[in-house]
Coordinates of C-alpha atoms and ligand atoms in Angstrom, one line a residue:
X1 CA -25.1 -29.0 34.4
X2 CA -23.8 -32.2 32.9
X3 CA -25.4 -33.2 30.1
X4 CA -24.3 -36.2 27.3
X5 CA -23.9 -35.3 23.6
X6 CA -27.2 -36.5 21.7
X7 CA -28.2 -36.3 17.9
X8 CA -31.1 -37.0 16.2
X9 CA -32.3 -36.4 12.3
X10 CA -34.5 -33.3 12.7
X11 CA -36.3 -33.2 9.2
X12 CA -39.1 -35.0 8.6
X13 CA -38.4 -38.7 7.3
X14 CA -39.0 -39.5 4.0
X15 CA -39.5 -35.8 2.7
X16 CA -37.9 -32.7 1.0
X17 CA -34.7 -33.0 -0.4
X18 CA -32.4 -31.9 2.2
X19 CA -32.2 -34.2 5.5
X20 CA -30.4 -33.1 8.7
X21 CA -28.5 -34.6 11.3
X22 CA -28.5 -32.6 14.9
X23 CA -25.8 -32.9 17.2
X24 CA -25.5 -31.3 20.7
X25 CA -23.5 -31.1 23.5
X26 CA -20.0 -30.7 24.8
X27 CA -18.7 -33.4 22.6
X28 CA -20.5 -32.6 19.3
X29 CA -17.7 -31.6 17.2
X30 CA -15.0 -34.3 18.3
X31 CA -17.7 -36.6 17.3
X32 CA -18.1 -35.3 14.3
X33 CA -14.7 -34.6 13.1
X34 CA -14.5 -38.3 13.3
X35 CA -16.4 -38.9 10.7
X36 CA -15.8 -36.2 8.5
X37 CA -13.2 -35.2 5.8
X38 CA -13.1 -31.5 4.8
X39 CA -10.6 -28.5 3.8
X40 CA -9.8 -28.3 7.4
X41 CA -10.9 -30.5 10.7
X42 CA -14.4 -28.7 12.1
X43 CA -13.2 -28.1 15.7
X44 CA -10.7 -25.2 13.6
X45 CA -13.3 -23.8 11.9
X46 CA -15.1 -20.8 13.1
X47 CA -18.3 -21.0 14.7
X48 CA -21.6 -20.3 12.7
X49 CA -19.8 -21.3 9.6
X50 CA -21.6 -23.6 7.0
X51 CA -18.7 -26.4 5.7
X52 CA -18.4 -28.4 3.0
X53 CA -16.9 -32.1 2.8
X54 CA -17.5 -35.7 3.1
X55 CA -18.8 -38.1 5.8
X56 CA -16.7 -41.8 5.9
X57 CA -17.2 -44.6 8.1
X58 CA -14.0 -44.9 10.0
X59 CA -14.1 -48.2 10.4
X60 CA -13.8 -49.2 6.7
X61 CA -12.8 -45.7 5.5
X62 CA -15.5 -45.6 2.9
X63 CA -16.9 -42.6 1.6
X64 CA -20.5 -42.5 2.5
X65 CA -21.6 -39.0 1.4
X66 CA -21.0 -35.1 0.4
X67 CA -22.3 -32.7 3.1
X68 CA -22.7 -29.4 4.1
X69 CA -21.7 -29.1 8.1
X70 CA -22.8 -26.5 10.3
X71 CA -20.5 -25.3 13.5
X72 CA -22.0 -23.8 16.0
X73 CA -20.1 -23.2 19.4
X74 CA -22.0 -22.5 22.5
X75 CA -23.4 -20.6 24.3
X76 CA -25.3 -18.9 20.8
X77 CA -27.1 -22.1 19.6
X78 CA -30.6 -23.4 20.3
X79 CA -29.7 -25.7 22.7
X80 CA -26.9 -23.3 24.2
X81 CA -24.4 -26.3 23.7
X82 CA -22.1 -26.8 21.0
X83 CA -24.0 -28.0 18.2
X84 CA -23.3 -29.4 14.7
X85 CA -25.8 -30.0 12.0
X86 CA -25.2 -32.2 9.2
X87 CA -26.6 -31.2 6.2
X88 CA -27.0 -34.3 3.4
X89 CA -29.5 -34.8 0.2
X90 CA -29.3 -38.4 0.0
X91 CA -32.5 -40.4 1.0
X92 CA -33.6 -42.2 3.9
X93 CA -31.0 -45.0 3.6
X94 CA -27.8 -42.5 3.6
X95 CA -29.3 -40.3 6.2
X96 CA -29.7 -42.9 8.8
X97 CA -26.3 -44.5 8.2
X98 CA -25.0 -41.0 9.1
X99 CA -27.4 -41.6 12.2
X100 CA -25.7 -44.6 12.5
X101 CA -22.1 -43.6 12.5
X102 CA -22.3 -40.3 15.3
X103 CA -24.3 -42.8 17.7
X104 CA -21.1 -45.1 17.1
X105 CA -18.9 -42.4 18.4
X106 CA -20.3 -41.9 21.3
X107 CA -23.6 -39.6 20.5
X108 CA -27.2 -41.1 22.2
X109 CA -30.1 -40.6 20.5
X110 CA -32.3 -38.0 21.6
X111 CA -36.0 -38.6 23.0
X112 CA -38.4 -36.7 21.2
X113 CA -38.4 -33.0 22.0
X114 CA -34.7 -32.7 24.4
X115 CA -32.9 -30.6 21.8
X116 CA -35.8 -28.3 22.9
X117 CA -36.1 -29.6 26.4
X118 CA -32.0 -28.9 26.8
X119 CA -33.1 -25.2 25.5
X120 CA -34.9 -25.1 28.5
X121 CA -32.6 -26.7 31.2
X122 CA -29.8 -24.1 29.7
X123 CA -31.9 -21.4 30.1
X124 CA -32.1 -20.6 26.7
X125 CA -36.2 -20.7 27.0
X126 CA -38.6 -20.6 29.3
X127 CA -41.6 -23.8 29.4
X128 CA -44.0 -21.2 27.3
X129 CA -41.9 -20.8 24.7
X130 CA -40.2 -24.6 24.4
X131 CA -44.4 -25.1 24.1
X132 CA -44.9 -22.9 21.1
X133 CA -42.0 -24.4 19.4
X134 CA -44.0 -27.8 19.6
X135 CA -47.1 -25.2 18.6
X136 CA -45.0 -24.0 15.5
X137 CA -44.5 -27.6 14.2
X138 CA -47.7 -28.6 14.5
X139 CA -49.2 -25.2 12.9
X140 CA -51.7 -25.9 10.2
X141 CA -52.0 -21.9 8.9
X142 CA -50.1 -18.9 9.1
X143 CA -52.0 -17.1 11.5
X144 CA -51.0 -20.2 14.0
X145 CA -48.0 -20.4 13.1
X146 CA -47.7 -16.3 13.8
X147 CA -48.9 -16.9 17.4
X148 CA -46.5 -20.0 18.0
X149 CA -44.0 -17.9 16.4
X150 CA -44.4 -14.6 18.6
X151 CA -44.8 -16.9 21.7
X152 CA -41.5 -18.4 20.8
X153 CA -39.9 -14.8 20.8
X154 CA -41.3 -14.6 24.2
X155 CA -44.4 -12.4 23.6
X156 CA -46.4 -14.0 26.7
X157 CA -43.9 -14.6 28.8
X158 CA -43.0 -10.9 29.3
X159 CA -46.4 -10.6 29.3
X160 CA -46.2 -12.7 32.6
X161 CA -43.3 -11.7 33.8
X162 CA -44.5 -7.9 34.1
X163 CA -47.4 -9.3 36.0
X164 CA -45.5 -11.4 38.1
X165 CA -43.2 -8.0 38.7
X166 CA -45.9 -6.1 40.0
X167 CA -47.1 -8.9 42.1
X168 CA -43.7 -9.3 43.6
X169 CA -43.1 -5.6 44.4
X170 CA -46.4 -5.6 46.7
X171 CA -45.2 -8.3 48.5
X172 CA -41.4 -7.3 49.1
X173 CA -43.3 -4.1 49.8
X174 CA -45.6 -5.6 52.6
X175 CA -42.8 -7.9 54.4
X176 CA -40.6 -4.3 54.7
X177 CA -43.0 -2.8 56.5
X178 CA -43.5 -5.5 58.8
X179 CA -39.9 -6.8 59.3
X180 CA -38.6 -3.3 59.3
X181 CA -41.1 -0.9 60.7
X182 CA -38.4 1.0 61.8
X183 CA -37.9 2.2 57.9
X184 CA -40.8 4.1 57.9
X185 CA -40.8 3.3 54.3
X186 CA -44.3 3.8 53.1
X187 CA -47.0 2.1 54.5
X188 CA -48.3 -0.7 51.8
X189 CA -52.0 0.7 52.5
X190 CA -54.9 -1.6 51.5
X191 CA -55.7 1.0 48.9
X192 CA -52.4 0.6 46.9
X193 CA -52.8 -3.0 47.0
X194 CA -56.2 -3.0 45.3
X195 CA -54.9 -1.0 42.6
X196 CA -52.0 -3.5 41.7
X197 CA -54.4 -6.4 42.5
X198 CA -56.9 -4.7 39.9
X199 CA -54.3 -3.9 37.2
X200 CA -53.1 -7.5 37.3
X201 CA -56.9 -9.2 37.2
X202 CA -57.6 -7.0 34.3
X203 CA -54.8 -8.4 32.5
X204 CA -55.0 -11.4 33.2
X205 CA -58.5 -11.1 31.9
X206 CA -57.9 -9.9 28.8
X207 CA -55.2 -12.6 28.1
X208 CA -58.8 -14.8 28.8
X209 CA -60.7 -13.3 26.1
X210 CA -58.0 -14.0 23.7
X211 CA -58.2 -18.0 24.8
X212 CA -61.1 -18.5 22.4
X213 CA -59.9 -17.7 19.2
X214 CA -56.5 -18.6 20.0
X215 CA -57.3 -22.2 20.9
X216 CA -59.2 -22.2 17.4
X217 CA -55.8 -20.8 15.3
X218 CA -54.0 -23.3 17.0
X219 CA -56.6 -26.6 17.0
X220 CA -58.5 -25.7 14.4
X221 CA -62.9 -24.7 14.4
X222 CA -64.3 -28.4 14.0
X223 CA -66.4 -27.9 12.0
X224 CA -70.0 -30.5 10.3
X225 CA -71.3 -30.0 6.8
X226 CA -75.0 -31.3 7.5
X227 CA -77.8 -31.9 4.9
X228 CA -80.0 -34.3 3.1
X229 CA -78.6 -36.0 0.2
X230 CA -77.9 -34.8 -3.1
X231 CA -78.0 -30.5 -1.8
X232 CA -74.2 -30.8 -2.6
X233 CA -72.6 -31.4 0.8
X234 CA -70.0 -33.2 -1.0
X235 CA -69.5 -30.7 -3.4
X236 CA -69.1 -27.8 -0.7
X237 CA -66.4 -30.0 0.8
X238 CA -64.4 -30.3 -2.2
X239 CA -64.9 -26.5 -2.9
X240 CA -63.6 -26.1 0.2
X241 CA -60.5 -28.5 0.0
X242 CA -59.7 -27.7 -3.7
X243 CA -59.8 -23.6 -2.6
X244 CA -58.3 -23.1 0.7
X245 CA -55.4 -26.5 0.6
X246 CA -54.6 -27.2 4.2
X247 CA -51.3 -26.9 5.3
X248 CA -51.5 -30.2 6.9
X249 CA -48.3 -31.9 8.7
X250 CA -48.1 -35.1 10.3
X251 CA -47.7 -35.0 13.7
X252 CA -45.9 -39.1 14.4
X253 CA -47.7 -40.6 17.3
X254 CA -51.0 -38.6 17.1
X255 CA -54.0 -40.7 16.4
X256 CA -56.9 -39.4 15.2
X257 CA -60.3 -41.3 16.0
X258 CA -62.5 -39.0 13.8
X259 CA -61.7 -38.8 10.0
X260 CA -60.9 -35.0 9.5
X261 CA -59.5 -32.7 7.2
X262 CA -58.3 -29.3 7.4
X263 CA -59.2 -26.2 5.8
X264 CA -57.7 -22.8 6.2
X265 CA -60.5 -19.9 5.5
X266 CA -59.1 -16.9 4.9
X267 CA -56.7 -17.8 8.0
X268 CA -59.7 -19.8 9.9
X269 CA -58.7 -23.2 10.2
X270 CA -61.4 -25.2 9.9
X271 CA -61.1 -29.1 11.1
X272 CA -63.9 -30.6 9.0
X273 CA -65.8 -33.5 10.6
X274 CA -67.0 -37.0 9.5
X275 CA -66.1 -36.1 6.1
X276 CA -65.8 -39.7 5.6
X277 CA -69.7 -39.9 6.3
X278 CA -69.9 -36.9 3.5
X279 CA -68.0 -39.3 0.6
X280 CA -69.7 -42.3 1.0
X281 CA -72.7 -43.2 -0.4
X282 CA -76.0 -41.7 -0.6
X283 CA -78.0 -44.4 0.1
X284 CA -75.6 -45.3 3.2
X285 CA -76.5 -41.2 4.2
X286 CA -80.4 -41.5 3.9
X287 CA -80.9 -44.2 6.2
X288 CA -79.0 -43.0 9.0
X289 CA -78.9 -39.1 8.0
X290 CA -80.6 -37.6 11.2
X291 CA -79.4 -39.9 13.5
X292 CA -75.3 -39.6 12.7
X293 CA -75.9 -35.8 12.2
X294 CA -77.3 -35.6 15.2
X295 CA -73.9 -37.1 16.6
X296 CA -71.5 -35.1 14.9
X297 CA -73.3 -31.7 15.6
X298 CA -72.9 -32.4 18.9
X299 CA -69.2 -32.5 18.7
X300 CA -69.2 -29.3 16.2
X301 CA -68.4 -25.7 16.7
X302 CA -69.8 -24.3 13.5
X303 CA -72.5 -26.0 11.6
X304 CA -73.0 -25.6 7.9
X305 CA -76.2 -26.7 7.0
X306 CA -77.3 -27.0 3.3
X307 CA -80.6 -26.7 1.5
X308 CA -81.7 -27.2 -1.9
X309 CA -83.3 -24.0 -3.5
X310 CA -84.9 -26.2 -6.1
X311 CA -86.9 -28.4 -3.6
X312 CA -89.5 -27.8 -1.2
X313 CA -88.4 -27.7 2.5
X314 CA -88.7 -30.9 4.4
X315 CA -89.5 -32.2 7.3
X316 CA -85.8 -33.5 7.5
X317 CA -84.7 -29.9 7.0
X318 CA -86.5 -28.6 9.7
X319 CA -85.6 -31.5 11.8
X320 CA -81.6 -30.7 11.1
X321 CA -82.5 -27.1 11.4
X322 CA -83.4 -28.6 15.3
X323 CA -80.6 -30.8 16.2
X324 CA -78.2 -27.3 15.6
X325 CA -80.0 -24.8 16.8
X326 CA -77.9 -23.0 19.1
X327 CA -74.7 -23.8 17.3
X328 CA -73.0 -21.6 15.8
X329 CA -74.4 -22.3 12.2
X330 CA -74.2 -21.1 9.1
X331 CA -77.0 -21.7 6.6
X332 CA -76.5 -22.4 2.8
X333 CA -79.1 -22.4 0.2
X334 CA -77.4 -24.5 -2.8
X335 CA -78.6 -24.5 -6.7
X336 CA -80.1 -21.4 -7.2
X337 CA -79.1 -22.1 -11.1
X338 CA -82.2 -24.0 -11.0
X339 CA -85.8 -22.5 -10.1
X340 CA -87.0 -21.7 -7.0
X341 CA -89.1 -24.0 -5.0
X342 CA -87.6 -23.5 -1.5
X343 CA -89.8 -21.2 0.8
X344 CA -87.3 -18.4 1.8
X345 CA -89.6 -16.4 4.3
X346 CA -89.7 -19.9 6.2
X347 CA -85.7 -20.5 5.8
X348 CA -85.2 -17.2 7.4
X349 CA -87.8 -17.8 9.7
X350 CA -86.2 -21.3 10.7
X351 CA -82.3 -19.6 10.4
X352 CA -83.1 -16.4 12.9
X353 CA -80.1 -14.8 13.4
X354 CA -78.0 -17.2 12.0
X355 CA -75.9 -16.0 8.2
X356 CA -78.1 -17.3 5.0
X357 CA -75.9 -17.6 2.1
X358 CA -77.1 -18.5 -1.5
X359 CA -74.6 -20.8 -3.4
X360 CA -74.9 -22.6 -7.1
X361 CA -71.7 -25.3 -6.4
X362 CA -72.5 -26.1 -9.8
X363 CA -71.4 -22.3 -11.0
X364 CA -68.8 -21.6 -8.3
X365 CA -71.0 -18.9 -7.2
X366 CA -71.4 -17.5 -3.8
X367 CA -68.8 -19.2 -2.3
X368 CA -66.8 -16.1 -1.5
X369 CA -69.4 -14.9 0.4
X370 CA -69.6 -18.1 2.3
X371 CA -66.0 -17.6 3.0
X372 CA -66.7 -14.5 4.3
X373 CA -69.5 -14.8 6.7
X374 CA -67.4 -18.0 7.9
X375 CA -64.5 -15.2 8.6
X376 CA -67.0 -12.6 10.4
X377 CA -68.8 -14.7 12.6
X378 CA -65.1 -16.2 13.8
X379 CA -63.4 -12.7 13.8
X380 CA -65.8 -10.2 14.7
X381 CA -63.0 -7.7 14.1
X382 CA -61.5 -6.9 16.7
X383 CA -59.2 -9.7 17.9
X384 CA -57.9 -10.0 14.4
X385 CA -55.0 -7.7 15.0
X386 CA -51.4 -9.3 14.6
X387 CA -49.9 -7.6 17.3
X388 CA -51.8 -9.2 20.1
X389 CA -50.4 -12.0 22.2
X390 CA -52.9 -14.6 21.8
X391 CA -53.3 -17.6 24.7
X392 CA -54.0 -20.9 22.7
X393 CA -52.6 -23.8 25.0
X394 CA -54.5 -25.2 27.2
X395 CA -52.1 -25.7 30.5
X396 CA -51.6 -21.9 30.0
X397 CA -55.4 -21.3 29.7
X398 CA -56.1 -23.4 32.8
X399 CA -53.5 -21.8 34.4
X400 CA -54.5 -17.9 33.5
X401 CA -57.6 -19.1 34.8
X402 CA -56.6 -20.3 38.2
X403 CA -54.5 -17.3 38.8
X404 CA -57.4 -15.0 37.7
X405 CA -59.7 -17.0 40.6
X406 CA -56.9 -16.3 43.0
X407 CA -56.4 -12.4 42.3
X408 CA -59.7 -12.2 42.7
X409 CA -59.8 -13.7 46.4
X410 CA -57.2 -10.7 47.1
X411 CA -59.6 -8.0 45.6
X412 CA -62.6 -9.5 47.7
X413 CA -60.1 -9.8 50.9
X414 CA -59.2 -6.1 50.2
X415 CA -63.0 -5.4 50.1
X416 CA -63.4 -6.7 53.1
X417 CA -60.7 -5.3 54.8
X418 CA -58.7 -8.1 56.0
X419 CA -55.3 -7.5 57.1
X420 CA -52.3 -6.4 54.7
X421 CA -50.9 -9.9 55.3
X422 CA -53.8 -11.7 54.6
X423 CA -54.3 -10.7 51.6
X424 CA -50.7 -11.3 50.7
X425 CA -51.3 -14.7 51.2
X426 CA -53.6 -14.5 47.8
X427 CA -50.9 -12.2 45.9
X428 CA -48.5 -14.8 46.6
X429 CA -50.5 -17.5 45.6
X430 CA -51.3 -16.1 42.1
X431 CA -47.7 -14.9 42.0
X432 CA -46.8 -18.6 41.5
X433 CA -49.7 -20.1 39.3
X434 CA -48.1 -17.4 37.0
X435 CA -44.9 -18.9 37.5
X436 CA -46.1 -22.2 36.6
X437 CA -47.0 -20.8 32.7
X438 CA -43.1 -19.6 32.3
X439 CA -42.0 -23.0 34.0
X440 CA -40.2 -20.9 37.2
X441 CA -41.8 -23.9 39.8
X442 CA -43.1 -26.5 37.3
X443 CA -42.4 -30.5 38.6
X444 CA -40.0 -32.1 37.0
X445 CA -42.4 -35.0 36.1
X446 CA -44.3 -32.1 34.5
X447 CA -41.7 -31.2 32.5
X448 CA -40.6 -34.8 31.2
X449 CA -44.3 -35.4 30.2
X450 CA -44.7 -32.1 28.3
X451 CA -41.5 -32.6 26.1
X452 CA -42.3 -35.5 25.4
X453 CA -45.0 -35.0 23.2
X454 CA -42.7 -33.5 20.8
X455 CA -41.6 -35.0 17.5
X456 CA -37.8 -36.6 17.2
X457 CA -34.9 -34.6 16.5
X458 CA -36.6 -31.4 17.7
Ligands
GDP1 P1 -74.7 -34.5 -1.3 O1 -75.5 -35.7 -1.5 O2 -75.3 -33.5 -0.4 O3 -73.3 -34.8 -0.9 O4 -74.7 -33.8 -2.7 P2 -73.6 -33.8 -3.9 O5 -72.6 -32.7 -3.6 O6 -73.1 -35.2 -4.1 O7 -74.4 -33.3 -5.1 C1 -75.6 -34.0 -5.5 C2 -75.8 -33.6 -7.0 O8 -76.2 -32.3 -7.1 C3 -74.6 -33.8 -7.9 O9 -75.0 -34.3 -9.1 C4 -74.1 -32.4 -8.1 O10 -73.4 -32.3 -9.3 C5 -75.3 -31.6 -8.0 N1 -75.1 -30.2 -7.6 C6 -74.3 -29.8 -6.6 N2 -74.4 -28.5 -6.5 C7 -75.2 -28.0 -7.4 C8 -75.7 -26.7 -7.9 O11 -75.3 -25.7 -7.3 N3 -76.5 -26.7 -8.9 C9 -76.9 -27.8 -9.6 N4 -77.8 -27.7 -10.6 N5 -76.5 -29.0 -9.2 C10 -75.7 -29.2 -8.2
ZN2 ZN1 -72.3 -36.6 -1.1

């Protein structure tokens, strides 16, 4: 494959110390070794080797800057091309007049997301993982970025590669015994078939169940603080933000319509809602209270609702306790420094199943506990183990899902007991919606869309 040299600076603009320049392709170090002056010209260096020297601008001969080079010769780089990566600490100004200098020689600037979309085209990756690398940029805790980071090594697409294996041995299996009958290889009975058909739905079903909770890691639980004013809904957000500091990078070119913030609870991410509506205030809050709760709620996954243990319950309580009643909802019981006055049979009453937990913000008590029960009810044990390979994007989701629907149509085929053939038709069929998730027969179009929601220089 022909492919131009581009470059690109891959660190985020404006931050950390340490900026970098990418380069990649076939002409990557000629290009650089015109700009740069060190012990000995980087196209005799070894490959993998970190380089120290100077960047000048040929046309003027000026020193610009001291750097650290990186070499790194195909085919064992990230985008399998010959790469170079300069290394500079100078700000903004400096980096981009690097920029500047290899796009003079004959680099192009890359489009957000090709060193990882040339990944791909070499072969390097398949579409899953070139998504998770997008994932593990845009991770907001560590148990995201563990998923994006085991999808990146592949987990999930051996995963669908095994099932894609099995699928493709019953078909190879069927067409022998028709085209060559003369064989006598063993007959591809219905009854085989259904057990491969059935080990691959199962599979594919318990990738499903991890959907849920993986989608959450990865997006975040959006989640409403809801209350009347002055129970200390403000202060439970700032408990929350002060304790449990998001890991928040900005994504360039996202827009967000609502005003969120993230929180990561004891590795649940929670994407806090209107917290804007939370700040301002109170007399704002009162007058439209129900109403705008009543909005966000409805775009919610888990509800906090907070009471006051000092006051009597209201009708506006029991009225918020009915705009989330079916939500997943936690409910908290705030100032229990002060004396009793709320009616706690009633509370429990009104909470049913839902987790009560008692709380004085004031005190920085029973916060813990509301960490917990906001772990459990996410949790619920099982699915916290590290090892498992978790399905958080949603093309694979909708994917996993269509190929599920089609096994399914060979198992009820097989019931039925159509012909051998016929049912292949289904195998087949899921056989490439699995495909699709690893990028083996995705559209071009496709592809050009889904690399391009990644950041520059990645
Ligand atoms: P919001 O209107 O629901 O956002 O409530 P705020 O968080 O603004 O709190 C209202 C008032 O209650 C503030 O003066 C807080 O300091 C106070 N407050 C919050 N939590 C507690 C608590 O646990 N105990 C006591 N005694 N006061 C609290
Ligand atoms: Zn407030």
């Amino acid at each position: 494959m022909e492919l131009d040299t581009i470059t690109a600076i891959s660190t985020p603009m404006g931050e950390g110390a340490i900026a970098i320049v990418r380069i990649s392709g076939d002409e990557a170090i000629t290009i650089a070794d015109r700009i740069y002056k060190g012990k000995k010209p980087l196209k005799e260096v070894e490959s993998h080797t970190i380089n120290y020297g100077y960047i000048f601008d040929p046309e003027t001969e000026k020193k610009i800057e001291e750097v650290m080079v990186s070499v790194l010769l195909a085919p064992r780089t990230f985008t399998r091309e010959n790469m170079v990566e300069v290394n500079c600490h100078g700000g903004i100004v400096s980096v981009n007049r690097i920029l500047q200098l290899i796009l003079k020689q004959g680099a192009r600037l890359a489009e957000p997301g090709e060193f990882t979309k040339r990944a791909f085209l070499n072969g390097r990756i398949d579409l899953s993982q070139a998504e998770a690398v997008m994932d593990l940029i845009k991770a907001k805790t560590d148990r995201a970025m563990n998923i994006a980071m085991s999808q990146v090594e592949g987990k999930l697409s051996k995963r669908i590669q095994r099932l894609r294996q099995a699928l493709l041995e019953t078909v190879a299996h069927v067409e022998v015994n028709i085209d060559y009958p003369e064989y006598d290889a063993e007959e591809m009975t219905l009854g085989i078939l259904k057990e491969k058909a059935t080990f691959v739905k199962n599979d594919i079903k318990k990738l499903l169940q991890t959907a849920q909770q993986g989608k959450i890691l990865r997006d975040g639980l959006s989640t409403v603080i809801i209350g009347r004013p002055n129970v200390g809904k403000s202060s439970l957000l700032n408990n929350l933000v002060h304790d449990n500091k998001a890991i928040v990078t900005d994504i360039p070119g996202t827009t967000r319509d609502v005003i969120e913030e993230y929180v990561n609870v004891r590795g649940v991410p929670l994407r806090l809602l209107d917290t804007a509506g939370i700040r301002e205030t109170e007399d704002i809050v009162e007058k439209i209270g129900v109403e705008r709760s009543r909005k966000v709620v409805e775009e919610a996954e888990l509800v906090l609702l907070v009471l006051n243990y000092n006051e009597e319950l209201s009708n506006a309580d029991e009225e918020l306790f009915k705009i989330s009643e079916g939500r997943d909802r936690i409910v908290i019981i705030n100032k229990t420094d002060l004396p009793e006055n709320i009616d706690m049979v009633k509370v429990k009453y009104l909470a049913g199943e839902d987790p009560i937990v008692t709380t004085s913000l004031l005190l920085d008590e029973g916060v813990n506990e509301l960490e917990e029960a906001i772990k459990t009810l996410f949790f619920e044990g099982e699915l916290e183990a590290s090892d498992l390979t978790y399905v958080s994007n949603s093309r694979h989701i909708a994917l996993l899902n269509q190929a599920y629907d089609s096994v399914s149509d060979a198992l009820q085929a097989i019931e039925a007991g159509m012909p051998v053939d016929m049912v292949q038709i289904d195998i087949t069929k899921t056989w490439e919606i699995l495909g699709e998730v690893i990028g083996d027969s995705v559209h071009e179009s496709l592809i050009d869309q889904l690399f391009s929601q990644f950041c520059l220089g990645k």
